Amino acid sequence: EIVLTESPGTLSLSPGERATLSCRASQSVSNDYLAWYQQKPGQAPRLLIYAASSRATGIPDRFRGSGSGTDFTLTISRLEPEDFAVYYCQQYGSAPFTFGPGTKVDI
Amino acid sequence: QVQLVQSGGEVKKPGASVKVSCKASGYTFNTYGISWVRQAPGQGLEWMGWISPYNGNTNYAQKLQGRVTMATDTSTSTAYMELRSLRSDDTAVYFCARDAEQWLALPYFDSWGQGTLLTVSS
């Protein structure tokens, strides 16, 4: 099973600042099949990024995914008030299709 | 537009079983896989398993093997997840989620149900 570790656990920032979230895998993620999701309280997750760096439909270009192999990054270039949420990475290259523990981005 | 509508919340006693439904609309049901993902209170996301509505193939998380069964009814575009021998640590919100890509069986998810809260308590 691929274990995903996200860091930091919590990121305290202000609107307009840049957020850099890390996701590290215990072994190489096949085909860089790594997705990022945003989740707000009481809501289902929302797909942001797939295949490590492809933005999902309707996702603003301030969200950027990068990385390969075992190290991946989600960068939010300038935080908007609606971006304060929990972010999860997920690998879908090999079963079980595991999620990371999440990074909370708060004010 | 794609919609996944789940059944309502459930309260069960330890040892009981639960069956949660997920009715899909807005797309061709049998061309996209469906996964079930759960989230314990205040915790992260846990992938439980995946099913192909096209041929019924399943892939379950090993820790749930023997306790979980996923099924689909293509006539009603509905997916089901049954969990047996419930324990208190099965208390969670259960989500169904649709594969983002048609046919490819790549379980990353562009559409989610609203979630179903299961409470297991004596």
XYZ file of C-alpha atoms in Angstrom, chain B residues 24-102:
79
model
C -26.736 8.708 -10.597
C -28.107 10.986 -13.271
C -26.865 13.216 -16.070
C -24.512 10.718 -17.702
C -24.326 7.193 -19.076
C -24.145 5.218 -15.855
C -22.378 2.085 -17.023
C -19.425 3.901 -18.592
C -17.896 5.333 -15.396
C -16.669 3.474 -12.353
C -17.986 4.315 -8.905
C -15.975 4.309 -5.701
C -17.047 4.573 -2.089
C -15.020 6.800 0.217
C -15.644 7.327 3.912
C -14.667 9.993 6.388
C -14.791 9.446 10.135
C -15.705 12.511 12.223
C -12.916 15.067 12.042
C -10.709 12.679 10.086
C -9.413 12.260 6.547
C -10.698 10.367 3.547
C -10.522 6.588 3.225
C -11.074 4.789 -0.078
C -13.238 1.712 0.482
C -13.552 0.179 -2.935
C -14.526 0.553 -6.577
C -17.061 -1.045 -8.893
C -17.543 -1.024 -12.629
C -21.246 -0.699 -13.478
C -20.420 -2.084 -16.906
C -19.340 -5.562 -15.845
C -19.662 -5.603 -12.058
C -15.928 -5.918 -11.455
C -14.958 -4.800 -7.979
C -11.811 -3.866 -6.111
C -12.121 -3.610 -2.328
C -9.746 -2.189 0.231
C -8.117 -5.129 1.950
C -9.058 -3.959 5.436
C -12.759 -4.193 4.493
C -12.597 -7.465 2.555
C -15.285 -9.820 3.754
C -17.392 -7.051 5.301
C -18.184 -4.880 2.286
C -20.098 -5.574 -0.903
C -20.595 -3.103 -3.713
C -23.177 -3.541 -6.415
C -24.943 -1.592 -9.126
C -28.354 -1.690 -10.762
C -27.988 -0.353 -14.284
C -31.757 -0.305 -14.804
C -32.050 2.436 -12.181
C -28.512 3.904 -12.438
C -27.969 3.205 -8.769
C -24.906 2.015 -6.915
C -25.064 0.299 -3.535
C -22.601 -0.271 -0.731
C -23.368 -2.794 1.984
C -21.232 -2.972 5.121
C -21.728 -5.827 7.584
C -20.682 -6.601 11.152
C -20.681 -2.911 11.960
C -18.392 -1.559 14.657
C -18.262 1.796 16.371
C -15.274 2.797 14.255
C -17.415 2.451 11.133
C -19.147 5.658 12.225
C -18.445 8.021 9.350
C -19.849 9.937 6.434
C -19.939 7.667 3.411
C -19.542 9.192 -0.046
C -20.035 7.688 -3.470
C -17.812 9.211 -6.130
C -17.638 8.847 -9.896
C -14.449 8.205 -11.841
C -13.486 11.331 -13.733
C -12.651 9.458 -16.923
C -14.993 7.277 -18.913
